[in-house]
Amino acid sequence: MGRSAVIIKSNPYGLILNLDPELPFDELREAVADKFKKSAGFFKNATLALTFRGRVLTKEQELQLLEAVVQNSGIHVICIVDENKETAEYYKKAVTHAMEKQKEEDGQFYRGTLRSGQTLETESSIVIIGDVNPGAQVISKGNIVVLGCCMGNIYAGASGNSGCFAAALTMKPMQVRIADKLARSAIVKKTDSGEYPIDPKIIFIKDGHLQIKPISGDTLSEYLG
């Protein structure tokens, strides 16, 4: 079961699962379950839609893969979206409705990629469905979650809350700050246009220092503890 069996990518309204077209279905289902089990803490309580790509599936197979995703993560799946214009429009409406409902509660969503020069500021926690490119910045008084590649500047706990965190499917920020703790990266440059593998990480303050760690059950226990 190789790495390429299941590849997760973000789109403007949710997640795309690129599936190996040749792998026997039972092995593919196990690969999907394993992929989401490893990132269960990252996706906890997220409300998303899914698209399956790269393989023709029966309705029964779709349901089995959906079950593998839900049972091995905290994702609330709104719908499974086919890649045709008509269904995509329904997908957009369904996800937008869920986002508006979430915004009325605690936190909000931002759909799309933030590019160099753009700044997103929010009074509450934010989930970004897209990338944060070098030169862009996100400032939140709550938590920041990027369902994509984070290569810009992120500032969580902007009101001074040291209990906030930042997380991303790919964490390569130029600069990250939580409350009064700041760290800079010498790796990612403002002109960086490289692609990085999905490697979910979370950044939080522990014992007065910024900690960056892979997202796992142990890491989340450490953060919550």
mmCIF file of C-alpha atoms in Angstrom:
data_model
loop_
_atom_site.group_PDB
_atom_site.id
_atom_site.type_symbol
_atom_site.label_atom_id
_atom_site.label_comp_id
_atom_site.label_asym_id
_atom_site.label_seq_id
_atom_site.Cartn_x
_atom_site.Cartn_y
_atom_site.Cartn_z
ATOM 1 C CA MET A 1 0.000 0.000 0.000
ATOM 2 C CA GLY A 2 2.038 2.912 -1.284
ATOM 3 C CA ARG A 3 1.891 6.540 -0.423
ATOM 4 C CA SER A 4 0.157 7.319 -3.705
ATOM 5 C CA ALA A 5 -2.856 5.132 -2.901
ATOM 6 C CA VAL A 6 -4.692 8.167 -1.469
ATOM 7 C CA ILE A 7 -3.664 11.812 -1.889
ATOM 8 C CA ILE A 8 -5.661 14.528 -0.133
ATOM 9 C CA LYS A 9 -5.891 18.000 -1.660
ATOM 10 C CA SER A 10 -8.012 20.994 -0.710
ATOM 11 C CA ASN A 11 -10.414 22.689 -3.112
ATOM 12 C CA PRO A 12 -12.462 25.880 -2.588
ATOM 13 C CA TYR A 13 -15.211 24.015 -0.738
ATOM 14 C CA GLY A 14 -13.697 20.933 0.859
ATOM 15 C CA LEU A 15 -11.311 18.073 0.223
ATOM 16 C CA ILE A 16 -10.457 16.120 -2.917
ATOM 17 C CA LEU A 17 -9.355 12.509 -2.495
ATOM 18 C CA ASN A 18 -7.203 11.402 -5.429
ATOM 19 C CA LEU A 19 -7.513 7.612 -5.500
ATOM 20 C CA ASP A 20 -5.232 4.982 -7.007
ATOM 21 C CA PRO A 21 -7.191 3.616 -10.004
ATOM 22 C CA GLU A 22 -5.512 0.185 -9.934
ATOM 23 C CA LEU A 23 -5.438 -0.761 -6.236
ATOM 24 C CA PRO A 24 -7.958 -3.434 -5.173
ATOM 25 C CA PHE A 25 -10.900 -1.722 -3.505
ATOM 26 C CA ASP A 26 -10.484 -3.394 -0.102
ATOM 27 C CA GLU A 27 -6.888 -2.164 0.061
ATOM 28 C CA LEU A 28 -7.955 1.290 -1.083
ATOM 29 C CA ARG A 29 -10.575 1.465 1.687
ATOM 30 C CA GLU A 30 -7.908 0.546 4.244
ATOM 31 C CA ALA A 31 -5.608 3.225 2.806
ATOM 32 C CA VAL A 32 -8.321 5.883 3.164
ATOM 33 C CA ALA A 33 -9.033 4.809 6.749
ATOM 34 C CA ASP A 34 -5.339 4.892 7.629
ATOM 35 C CA LYS A 35 -4.817 8.312 6.004
ATOM 36 C CA PHE A 36 -7.585 9.948 8.022
ATOM 37 C CA LYS A 37 -6.812 8.066 11.234
ATOM 38 C CA LYS A 38 -3.346 9.651 11.268
ATOM 39 C CA SER A 39 -4.862 13.133 10.950
ATOM 40 C CA ALA A 40 -7.977 12.581 13.086
ATOM 41 C CA GLY A 41 -7.121 15.340 15.570
ATOM 42 C CA PHE A 42 -6.502 17.834 12.789
ATOM 43 C CA PHE A 43 -9.890 17.328 11.158
ATOM 44 C CA LYS A 44 -11.897 17.067 14.406
ATOM 45 C CA ASN A 45 -15.330 18.707 14.100
ATOM 46 C CA ALA A 46 -14.574 20.109 10.621
ATOM 47 C CA THR A 47 -17.608 20.446 8.324
ATOM 48 C CA LEU A 48 -16.540 19.620 4.785
ATOM 49 C CA ALA A 49 -17.613 18.108 1.492
ATOM 50 C CA LEU A 50 -15.671 15.400 -0.323
ATOM 51 C CA THR A 51 -14.843 14.728 -3.944
ATOM 52 C CA PHE A 52 -13.472 11.378 -5.088
ATOM 53 C CA ARG A 53 -11.184 11.668 -8.096
ATOM 54 C CA GLY A 54 -9.168 9.326 -10.286
ATOM 55 C CA ARG A 55 -11.405 6.283 -10.058
ATOM 56 C CA VAL A 56 -14.937 5.257 -11.038
ATOM 57 C CA LEU A 57 -16.838 4.160 -7.935
ATOM 58 C CA THR A 58 -20.200 2.513 -7.411
ATOM 59 C CA LYS A 59 -22.614 4.070 -4.912
ATOM 60 C CA GLU A 60 -21.833 1.256 -2.485
ATOM 61 C CA GLN A 61 -18.091 1.901 -2.801
ATOM 62 C CA GLU A 62 -18.638 5.635 -2.237
ATOM 63 C CA LEU A 63 -20.556 4.868 0.934
ATOM 64 C CA GLN A 64 -17.823 2.535 2.167
ATOM 65 C CA LEU A 65 -15.139 5.176 1.582
ATOM 66 C CA LEU A 66 -17.313 7.798 3.248
ATOM 67 C CA GLU A 67 -17.706 5.524 6.254
ATOM 68 C CA ALA A 68 -13.916 5.022 6.360
ATOM 69 C CA VAL A 69 -13.414 8.807 6.441
ATOM 70 C CA VAL A 70 -16.053 9.535 9.096
ATOM 71 C CA GLN A 71 -15.164 6.653 11.405
ATOM 72 C CA ASN A 72 -11.473 7.564 11.397
ATOM 73 C CA SER A 73 -11.755 11.346 11.771
ATOM 74 C CA GLY A 74 -13.980 13.994 13.304
ATOM 75 C CA ILE A 75 -15.171 15.277 9.932
ATOM 76 C CA HIS A 76 -18.849 16.085 9.417
ATOM 77 C CA VAL A 77 -19.345 15.300 5.723
ATOM 78 C CA ILE A 78 -22.000 17.454 4.067
ATOM 79 C CA CYS A 79 -22.087 15.614 0.764
ATOM 80 C CA ILE A 80 -20.081 13.717 -1.832
ATOM 81 C CA VAL A 81 -19.549 15.899 -4.894
ATOM 82 C CA ASP A 82 -19.187 14.701 -8.467
ATOM 83 C CA GLU A 83 -16.933 16.731 -10.720
ATOM 84 C CA ASN A 84 -19.576 18.111 -13.029
ATOM 85 C CA LYS A 85 -20.852 21.650 -13.147
ATOM 86 C CA GLU A 86 -24.396 20.943 -12.031
ATOM 87 C CA THR A 87 -23.421 18.958 -8.949
ATOM 88 C CA ALA A 88 -20.594 21.345 -8.129
ATOM 89 C CA GLU A 89 -23.133 24.156 -7.890
ATOM 90 C CA TYR A 90 -25.127 22.124 -5.369
ATOM 91 C CA TYR A 91 -21.867 21.396 -3.555
ATOM 92 C CA LYS A 92 -21.084 25.115 -3.365
ATOM 93 C CA LYS A 93 -24.518 25.936 -1.961
ATOM 94 C CA ALA A 94 -24.391 23.140 0.616
ATOM 95 C CA VAL A 95 -20.947 24.081 1.910
ATOM 96 C CA THR A 96 -21.732 27.809 1.912
ATOM 97 C CA HIS A 97 -24.807 27.135 4.033
ATOM 98 C CA ALA A 98 -22.737 25.127 6.516
ATOM 99 C CA MET A 99 -20.103 27.852 6.665
ATOM 100 C CA GLU A 100 -22.693 30.530 7.362
ATOM 101 C CA LYS A 101 -24.139 28.440 10.173
ATOM 102 C CA GLN A 102 -20.661 27.862 11.627
ATOM 103 C CA LYS A 103 -19.871 31.564 11.416
ATOM 104 C CA GLU A 104 -22.941 32.322 13.537
ATOM 105 C CA GLU A 105 -21.533 30.047 16.221
ATOM 106 C CA ASP A 106 -17.856 29.959 17.244
ATOM 107 C CA GLY A 107 -15.416 30.632 14.427
ATOM 108 C CA GLN A 108 -15.627 31.061 10.679
ATOM 109 C CA PHE A 109 -14.377 29.757 7.352
ATOM 110 C CA TYR A 110 -12.466 31.426 4.533
ATOM 111 C CA ARG A 111 -12.578 29.804 1.105
ATOM 112 C CA GLY A 112 -9.700 30.331 -1.301
ATOM 113 C CA THR A 113 -5.977 30.998 -1.374
ATOM 114 C CA LEU A 114 -4.457 34.066 0.286
ATOM 115 C CA ARG A 115 -1.806 35.539 -1.988
ATOM 116 C CA SER A 116 1.181 37.816 -1.375
ATOM 117 C CA GLY A 117 0.078 41.178 0.003
ATOM 118 C CA GLN A 118 -3.283 39.924 1.290
ATOM 119 C CA THR A 119 -4.156 40.080 5.002
ATOM 120 C CA LEU A 120 -7.018 38.247 6.679
ATOM 121 C CA GLU A 121 -7.984 39.449 10.176
ATOM 122 C CA THR A 122 -10.700 37.929 12.348
ATOM 123 C CA GLU A 123 -12.068 38.281 15.875
ATOM 124 C CA SER A 124 -12.690 34.534 16.137
ATOM 125 C CA SER A 125 -11.039 31.251 15.186
ATOM 126 C CA ILE A 126 -10.669 30.719 11.439
ATOM 127 C CA VAL A 127 -10.534 27.681 9.143
ATOM 128 C CA ILE A 128 -8.955 28.482 5.769
ATOM 129 C CA ILE A 129 -9.883 26.106 2.968
ATOM 130 C CA GLY A 130 -6.964 26.857 0.681
ATOM 131 C CA ASP A 131 -3.326 27.957 0.913
ATOM 132 C CA VAL A 132 -1.620 30.882 2.630
ATOM 133 C CA ASN A 133 1.088 31.905 0.178
ATOM 134 C CA PRO A 134 4.397 33.612 1.064
ATOM 135 C CA GLY A 135 3.790 37.323 1.641
ATOM 136 C CA ALA A 136 0.204 36.797 2.859
ATOM 137 C CA GLN A 137 -0.758 36.947 6.517
ATOM 138 C CA VAL A 138 -3.543 35.714 8.789
ATOM 139 C CA ILE A 139 -4.267 37.394 12.128
ATOM 140 C CA SER A 140 -6.795 35.821 14.485
ATOM 141 C CA LYS A 141 -7.716 36.395 18.113
ATOM 142 C CA GLY A 142 -8.526 32.676 18.204
ATOM 143 C CA ASN A 143 -7.076 29.595 16.519
ATOM 144 C CA ILE A 144 -5.944 29.265 12.897
ATOM 145 C CA VAL A 145 -6.415 26.084 10.847
ATOM 146 C CA VAL A 146 -5.216 25.931 7.224
ATOM 147 C CA LEU A 147 -6.618 23.097 5.115
ATOM 148 C CA GLY A 148 -3.813 23.560 2.629
ATOM 149 C CA CYS A 149 -0.200 24.758 2.573
ATOM 150 C CA CYS A 150 0.738 27.547 4.993
ATOM 151 C CA MET A 151 3.780 29.466 3.698
ATOM 152 C CA GLY A 152 2.929 33.014 4.803
ATOM 153 C CA ASN A 153 2.733 34.752 8.191
ATOM 154 C CA ILE A 154 0.237 33.545 10.801
ATOM 155 C CA TYR A 155 -0.630 35.159 14.125
ATOM 156 C CA ALA A 156 -2.987 33.250 16.432
ATOM 157 C CA GLY A 157 -4.081 34.466 19.855
ATOM 158 C CA ALA A 158 -3.654 38.051 18.683
ATOM 159 C CA SER A 159 -5.475 39.348 21.770
ATOM 160 C CA GLY A 160 -2.771 37.803 23.954
ATOM 161 C CA ASN A 161 -4.363 34.367 24.450
ATOM 162 C CA SER A 162 -1.420 31.985 24.842
ATOM 163 C CA GLY A 163 -3.777 28.997 24.805
ATOM 164 C CA CYS A 164 -4.461 29.340 21.083
ATOM 165 C CA PHE A 165 -2.887 27.204 18.362
ATOM 166 C CA ALA A 166 -2.173 27.190 14.624
ATOM 167 C CA ALA A 167 -2.390 24.070 12.460
ATOM 168 C CA ALA A 168 -2.003 23.232 8.778
ATOM 169 C CA LEU A 169 -1.998 20.256 6.439
ATOM 170 C CA THR A 170 1.426 21.530 5.326
ATOM 171 C CA MET A 171 3.147 23.862 7.801
ATOM 172 C CA LYS A 172 5.902 25.945 6.143
ATOM 173 C CA PRO A 173 5.239 29.501 7.447
ATOM 174 C CA MET A 174 7.647 32.388 6.921
ATOM 175 C CA GLN A 175 6.677 33.616 10.383
ATOM 176 C CA VAL A 176 4.402 32.290 13.095
ATOM 177 C CA ARG A 177 3.278 34.043 16.254
ATOM 178 C CA ILE A 178 1.028 32.938 19.071
ATOM 179 C CA ALA A 179 0.271 35.597 21.699
ATOM 180 C CA ASP A 180 3.699 37.099 22.485
ATOM 181 C CA LYS A 181 5.821 34.202 21.145
ATOM 182 C CA LEU A 182 7.345 34.585 17.677
ATOM 183 C CA ALA A 183 9.351 32.324 15.388
ATOM 184 C CA ARG A 184 10.709 32.897 11.877
ATOM 185 C CA SER A 185 11.650 30.419 9.184
ATOM 186 C CA ALA A 186 14.831 30.700 7.166
ATOM 187 C CA ILE A 187 13.612 28.025 4.747
ATOM 188 C CA VAL A 188 10.569 29.489 3.024
ATOM 189 C CA LYS A 189 11.194 32.635 1.006
ATOM 190 C CA LYS A 190 8.707 35.180 -0.259
ATOM 191 C CA THR A 191 9.067 33.857 -3.813
ATOM 192 C CA ASP A 192 8.643 30.206 -2.814
ATOM 193 C CA SER A 193 6.370 28.392 -5.250
ATOM 194 C CA GLY A 194 7.394 24.843 -4.376
ATOM 195 C CA GLU A 195 4.977 22.020 -3.608
ATOM 196 C CA TYR A 196 5.243 20.197 -0.318
ATOM 197 C CA PRO A 197 3.764 16.857 0.803
ATOM 198 C CA ILE A 198 0.879 16.815 3.260
ATOM 199 C CA ASP A 199 2.360 16.593 6.756
ATOM 200 C CA PRO A 200 -0.182 17.931 9.296
ATOM 201 C CA LYS A 201 1.415 19.907 12.120
ATOM 202 C CA ILE A 202 0.211 22.001 15.029
ATOM 203 C CA ILE A 203 1.996 24.911 16.745
ATOM 204 C CA PHE A 204 1.209 25.903 20.316
ATOM 205 C CA ILE A 205 2.862 27.336 23.427
ATOM 206 C CA LYS A 206 4.186 24.858 25.993
ATOM 207 C CA ASP A 207 6.370 25.778 28.976
ATOM 208 C CA GLY A 208 6.736 29.299 27.607
ATOM 209 C CA HIS A 209 8.029 28.236 24.178
ATOM 210 C CA LEU A 210 6.512 27.621 20.755
ATOM 211 C CA GLN A 211 6.211 23.924 19.970
ATOM 212 C CA ILE A 212 5.663 22.568 16.455
ATOM 213 C CA LYS A 213 4.688 18.917 16.291
ATOM 214 C CA PRO A 214 3.005 16.391 13.982
ATOM 215 C CA ILE A 215 -0.692 16.112 14.703
ATOM 216 C CA SER A 216 -1.410 12.936 16.633
ATOM 217 C CA GLY A 217 -3.354 11.760 19.647
ATOM 218 C CA ASP A 218 -0.271 12.183 21.857
ATOM 219 C CA THR A 219 0.374 15.719 20.601
ATOM 220 C CA LEU A 220 -3.221 16.770 21.187
ATOM 221 C CA SER A 221 -3.106 15.282 24.698
ATOM 222 C CA GLU A 222 0.041 17.291 25.353
ATOM 223 C CA TYR A 223 -1.574 20.480 24.028
ATOM 224 C CA LEU A 224 -4.794 19.985 25.952
ATOM 225 C CA GLY A 225 -2.901 18.946 29.066
#
